[in-house]
Amino acid sequence: MIDHTGVIVSDYSRSKAFYEAALAALGYGCLAEFSAEVTGHTDVAGFGEKASGKPDFWLSVGIPNQPPIHIAFRADSRAAVEAFHVAALLAGGRDNGAPGLRPHYHPHYYGAFVLDPDGHNIEAVCHHPG
């Protein structure tokens, strides 16, 4: 089981704003934030499902992961996948795959992909039938 994960970003404020906007469509928000004075090395922001109150996706500032990584967030509906994609693009993300079925994964795999400000491939995916 994975408890939490995250990415290293080059511009903390820009990336935090991107993820706040993009993940809001999935019920995610920034649930915790700690400065470098607290962590001893860097500013961090923890995102998670607002209903749970537990951060499971963290941003920290530094030299971004190379190669960029892929993270997929579960969506409860296809509409949420579409809302994520729109919000992410409006927040400065770059399209890396419009919302749609990806039947090569399984018949109901409905996903959308965007590149965050540092090139990480961020996905929202719904596994439920339409």
PDB file of C-alpha atoms in Angstrom:
ATOM      1  CA  MET A   1       0.000   0.000   0.000  1.00  0.00           C
ATOM      2  CA  ILE A   2       1.192   3.499  -0.779  1.00  0.00           C
ATOM      3  CA  ASP A   3       0.611   6.009   2.000  1.00  0.00           C
ATOM      4  CA  HIS A   4       1.864   9.099   0.178  1.00  0.00           C
ATOM      5  CA  THR A   5       3.999  10.245  -2.715  1.00  0.00           C
ATOM      6  CA  GLY A   6       4.962  13.479  -4.366  1.00  0.00           C
ATOM      7  CA  VAL A   7       7.016  15.437  -6.836  1.00  0.00           C
ATOM      8  CA  ILE A   8       9.843  17.922  -6.634  1.00  0.00           C
ATOM      9  CA  VAL A   9       9.077  21.199  -8.385  1.00  0.00           C
ATOM     10  CA  SER A  10      11.203  24.136  -9.498  1.00  0.00           C
ATOM     11  CA  ASP A  11       8.763  26.932  -8.629  1.00  0.00           C
ATOM     12  CA  TYR A  12       6.827  26.179  -5.451  1.00  0.00           C
ATOM     13  CA  SER A  13       4.244  28.976  -5.752  1.00  0.00           C
ATOM     14  CA  ARG A  14       3.508  28.311  -9.425  1.00  0.00           C
ATOM     15  CA  SER A  15       3.189  24.547  -8.917  1.00  0.00           C
ATOM     16  CA  LYS A  16       1.108  24.894  -5.763  1.00  0.00           C
ATOM     17  CA  ALA A  17      -1.341  27.141  -7.638  1.00  0.00           C
ATOM     18  CA  PHE A  18      -1.437  24.678 -10.556  1.00  0.00           C
ATOM     19  CA  TYR A  19      -2.224  21.692  -8.328  1.00  0.00           C
ATOM     20  CA  GLU A  20      -4.776  23.601  -6.260  1.00  0.00           C
ATOM     21  CA  ALA A  21      -6.703  24.429  -9.432  1.00  0.00           C
ATOM     22  CA  ALA A  22      -6.267  21.116 -11.265  1.00  0.00           C
ATOM     23  CA  LEU A  23      -7.026  18.827  -8.327  1.00  0.00           C
ATOM     24  CA  ALA A  24     -10.016  20.783  -7.017  1.00  0.00           C
ATOM     25  CA  ALA A  25     -12.181  19.071  -9.661  1.00  0.00           C
ATOM     26  CA  LEU A  26     -11.308  15.741  -8.014  1.00  0.00           C
ATOM     27  CA  GLY A  27     -12.167  16.871  -4.483  1.00  0.00           C
ATOM     28  CA  TYR A  28      -8.496  17.400  -3.646  1.00  0.00           C
ATOM     29  CA  GLY A  29      -7.078  20.405  -1.892  1.00  0.00           C
ATOM     30  CA  CYS A  30      -4.010  21.609  -0.031  1.00  0.00           C
ATOM     31  CA  LEU A  31      -4.446  20.145   3.452  1.00  0.00           C
ATOM     32  CA  ALA A  32      -1.048  20.903   4.990  1.00  0.00           C
ATOM     33  CA  GLU A  33       1.851  23.212   4.341  1.00  0.00           C
ATOM     34  CA  PHE A  34       5.200  23.464   6.095  1.00  0.00           C
ATOM     35  CA  SER A  35       7.994  25.959   5.540  1.00  0.00           C
ATOM     36  CA  ALA A  36      11.676  25.144   5.203  1.00  0.00           C
ATOM     37  CA  GLU A  37      12.115  26.338   8.789  1.00  0.00           C
ATOM     38  CA  VAL A  38       9.847  23.500   9.936  1.00  0.00           C
ATOM     39  CA  THR A  39      11.089  20.732   7.612  1.00  0.00           C
ATOM     40  CA  GLY A  40      14.737  21.686   7.886  1.00  0.00           C
ATOM     41  CA  HIS A  41      15.306  21.762   4.129  1.00  0.00           C
ATOM     42  CA  THR A  42      12.444  22.965   1.888  1.00  0.00           C
ATOM     43  CA  ASP A  43       8.879  24.233   1.712  1.00  0.00           C
ATOM     44  CA  VAL A  44       6.294  21.480   1.249  1.00  0.00           C
ATOM     45  CA  ALA A  45       2.565  21.318   0.524  1.00  0.00           C
ATOM     46  CA  GLY A  46       0.432  18.240   1.115  1.00  0.00           C
ATOM     47  CA  PHE A  47      -2.660  17.619  -1.000  1.00  0.00           C
ATOM     48  CA  GLY A  48      -5.400  15.102  -0.333  1.00  0.00           C
ATOM     49  CA  GLU A  49      -9.085  14.422  -0.556  1.00  0.00           C
ATOM     50  CA  LYS A  50     -10.790  17.190   1.377  1.00  0.00           C
ATOM     51  CA  ALA A  51     -13.235  14.702   2.909  1.00  0.00           C
ATOM     52  CA  SER A  52     -10.402  12.580   4.344  1.00  0.00           C
ATOM     53  CA  GLY A  53      -8.304  15.395   5.768  1.00  0.00           C
ATOM     54  CA  LYS A  54      -5.140  13.363   5.061  1.00  0.00           C
ATOM     55  CA  PRO A  55      -2.494  14.569   2.610  1.00  0.00           C
ATOM     56  CA  ASP A  56      -1.218  11.839   0.298  1.00  0.00           C
ATOM     57  CA  PHE A  57       0.399  13.869  -2.486  1.00  0.00           C
ATOM     58  CA  TRP A  58       3.242  16.251  -1.604  1.00  0.00           C
ATOM     59  CA  LEU A  59       5.069  19.015  -3.437  1.00  0.00           C
ATOM     60  CA  SER A  60       8.529  20.095  -2.425  1.00  0.00           C
ATOM     61  CA  VAL A  61      10.828  22.613  -4.029  1.00  0.00           C
ATOM     62  CA  GLY A  62      14.176  21.659  -5.517  1.00  0.00           C
ATOM     63  CA  ILE A  63      15.554  20.236  -8.725  1.00  0.00           C
ATOM     64  CA  PRO A  64      12.571  18.529 -10.401  1.00  0.00           C
ATOM     65  CA  ASN A  65      12.616  14.767 -10.840  1.00  0.00           C
ATOM     66  CA  GLN A  66      14.396  13.699 -14.044  1.00  0.00           C
ATOM     67  CA  PRO A  67      12.973  12.144 -15.964  1.00  0.00           C
ATOM     68  CA  PRO A  68       9.617  13.686 -15.016  1.00  0.00           C
ATOM     69  CA  ILE A  69       7.270  11.227 -13.364  1.00  0.00           C
ATOM     70  CA  HIS A  70       3.688  10.079 -13.931  1.00  0.00           C
ATOM     71  CA  ILE A  71       1.020  10.275 -11.231  1.00  0.00           C
ATOM     72  CA  ALA A  72      -2.616   9.266 -11.757  1.00  0.00           C
ATOM     73  CA  PHE A  73      -5.434  10.514  -9.521  1.00  0.00           C
ATOM     74  CA  ARG A  74      -8.710   8.578  -9.238  1.00  0.00           C
ATOM     75  CA  ALA A  75     -11.850  10.376 -10.333  1.00  0.00           C
ATOM     76  CA  ASP A  76     -15.374   9.366  -9.338  1.00  0.00           C
ATOM     77  CA  SER A  77     -16.841  10.227 -12.730  1.00  0.00           C
ATOM     78  CA  ARG A  78     -15.971  10.988 -16.306  1.00  0.00           C
ATOM     79  CA  ALA A  79     -17.255  14.513 -15.740  1.00  0.00           C
ATOM     80  CA  ALA A  80     -14.628  14.942 -13.005  1.00  0.00           C
ATOM     81  CA  VAL A  81     -11.914  13.789 -15.436  1.00  0.00           C
ATOM     82  CA  GLU A  82     -13.093  16.397 -17.933  1.00  0.00           C
ATOM     83  CA  ALA A  83     -13.258  19.124 -15.260  1.00  0.00           C
ATOM     84  CA  PHE A  84      -9.725  18.235 -14.141  1.00  0.00           C
ATOM     85  CA  HIS A  85      -8.436  18.546 -17.706  1.00  0.00           C
ATOM     86  CA  VAL A  86     -10.057  21.954 -18.259  1.00  0.00           C
ATOM     87  CA  ALA A  87      -8.893  23.286 -14.875  1.00  0.00           C
ATOM     88  CA  ALA A  88      -5.347  22.019 -15.383  1.00  0.00           C
ATOM     89  CA  LEU A  89      -5.056  23.671 -18.792  1.00  0.00           C
ATOM     90  CA  LEU A  90      -6.456  26.950 -17.462  1.00  0.00           C
ATOM     91  CA  ALA A  91      -3.907  26.778 -14.629  1.00  0.00           C
ATOM     92  CA  GLY A  92      -0.985  26.553 -17.055  1.00  0.00           C
ATOM     93  CA  GLY A  93      -0.742  22.821 -17.697  1.00  0.00           C
ATOM     94  CA  ARG A  94      -0.034  21.483 -21.175  1.00  0.00           C
ATOM     95  CA  ASP A  95      -2.309  18.953 -22.825  1.00  0.00           C
ATOM     96  CA  ASN A  96      -0.836  15.462 -22.930  1.00  0.00           C
ATOM     97  CA  GLY A  97      -3.994  13.534 -23.809  1.00  0.00           C
ATOM     98  CA  ALA A  98      -7.563  14.835 -23.964  1.00  0.00           C
ATOM     99  CA  PRO A  99     -10.307  13.164 -21.915  1.00  0.00           C
ATOM    100  CA  GLY A 100     -11.419   9.907 -23.477  1.00  0.00           C
ATOM    101  CA  LEU A 101     -11.625   6.166 -23.291  1.00  0.00           C
ATOM    102  CA  ARG A 102      -8.390   4.206 -23.281  1.00  0.00           C
ATOM    103  CA  PRO A 103      -9.799   0.712 -24.011  1.00  0.00           C
ATOM    104  CA  HIS A 104      -6.310  -0.748 -24.459  1.00  0.00           C
ATOM    105  CA  TYR A 105      -6.085  -0.544 -20.617  1.00  0.00           C
ATOM    106  CA  HIS A 106      -9.626  -1.848 -19.997  1.00  0.00           C
ATOM    107  CA  PRO A 107     -13.082  -1.155 -21.510  1.00  0.00           C
ATOM    108  CA  HIS A 108     -14.073   1.565 -18.995  1.00  0.00           C
ATOM    109  CA  TYR A 109     -10.708   3.341 -18.561  1.00  0.00           C
ATOM    110  CA  TYR A 110     -11.513   7.030 -19.043  1.00  0.00           C
ATOM    111  CA  GLY A 111      -8.551   9.331 -18.539  1.00  0.00           C
ATOM    112  CA  ALA A 112      -7.028  12.704 -19.300  1.00  0.00           C
ATOM    113  CA  PHE A 113      -3.376  13.734 -19.132  1.00  0.00           C
ATOM    114  CA  VAL A 114      -1.643  17.069 -18.592  1.00  0.00           C
ATOM    115  CA  LEU A 115       1.954  18.096 -18.091  1.00  0.00           C
ATOM    116  CA  ASP A 116       2.469  20.187 -14.966  1.00  0.00           C
ATOM    117  CA  PRO A 117       4.774  23.247 -15.009  1.00  0.00           C
ATOM    118  CA  ASP A 118       7.841  20.973 -14.649  1.00  0.00           C
ATOM    119  CA  GLY A 119       6.739  18.396 -17.216  1.00  0.00           C
ATOM    120  CA  HIS A 120       5.391  15.745 -14.826  1.00  0.00           C
ATOM    121  CA  ASN A 121       2.621  13.722 -16.516  1.00  0.00           C
ATOM    122  CA  ILE A 122      -0.460  14.164 -14.319  1.00  0.00           C
ATOM    123  CA  GLU A 123      -3.542  12.077 -15.031  1.00  0.00           C
ATOM    124  CA  ALA A 124      -7.110  11.871 -13.817  1.00  0.00           C
ATOM    125  CA  VAL A 125      -8.769   8.508 -14.424  1.00  0.00           C
ATOM    126  CA  CYS A 126     -12.230   7.056 -13.908  1.00  0.00           C
ATOM    127  CA  HIS A 127     -12.658   3.280 -14.026  1.00  0.00           C
ATOM    128  CA  HIS A 128     -16.482   3.262 -13.904  1.00  0.00           C
ATOM    129  CA  PRO A 129     -18.716   2.634 -16.907  1.00  0.00           C
ATOM    130  CA  GLY A 130     -20.131   5.799 -18.461  1.00  0.00           C
TER     131      GLY A 130
END
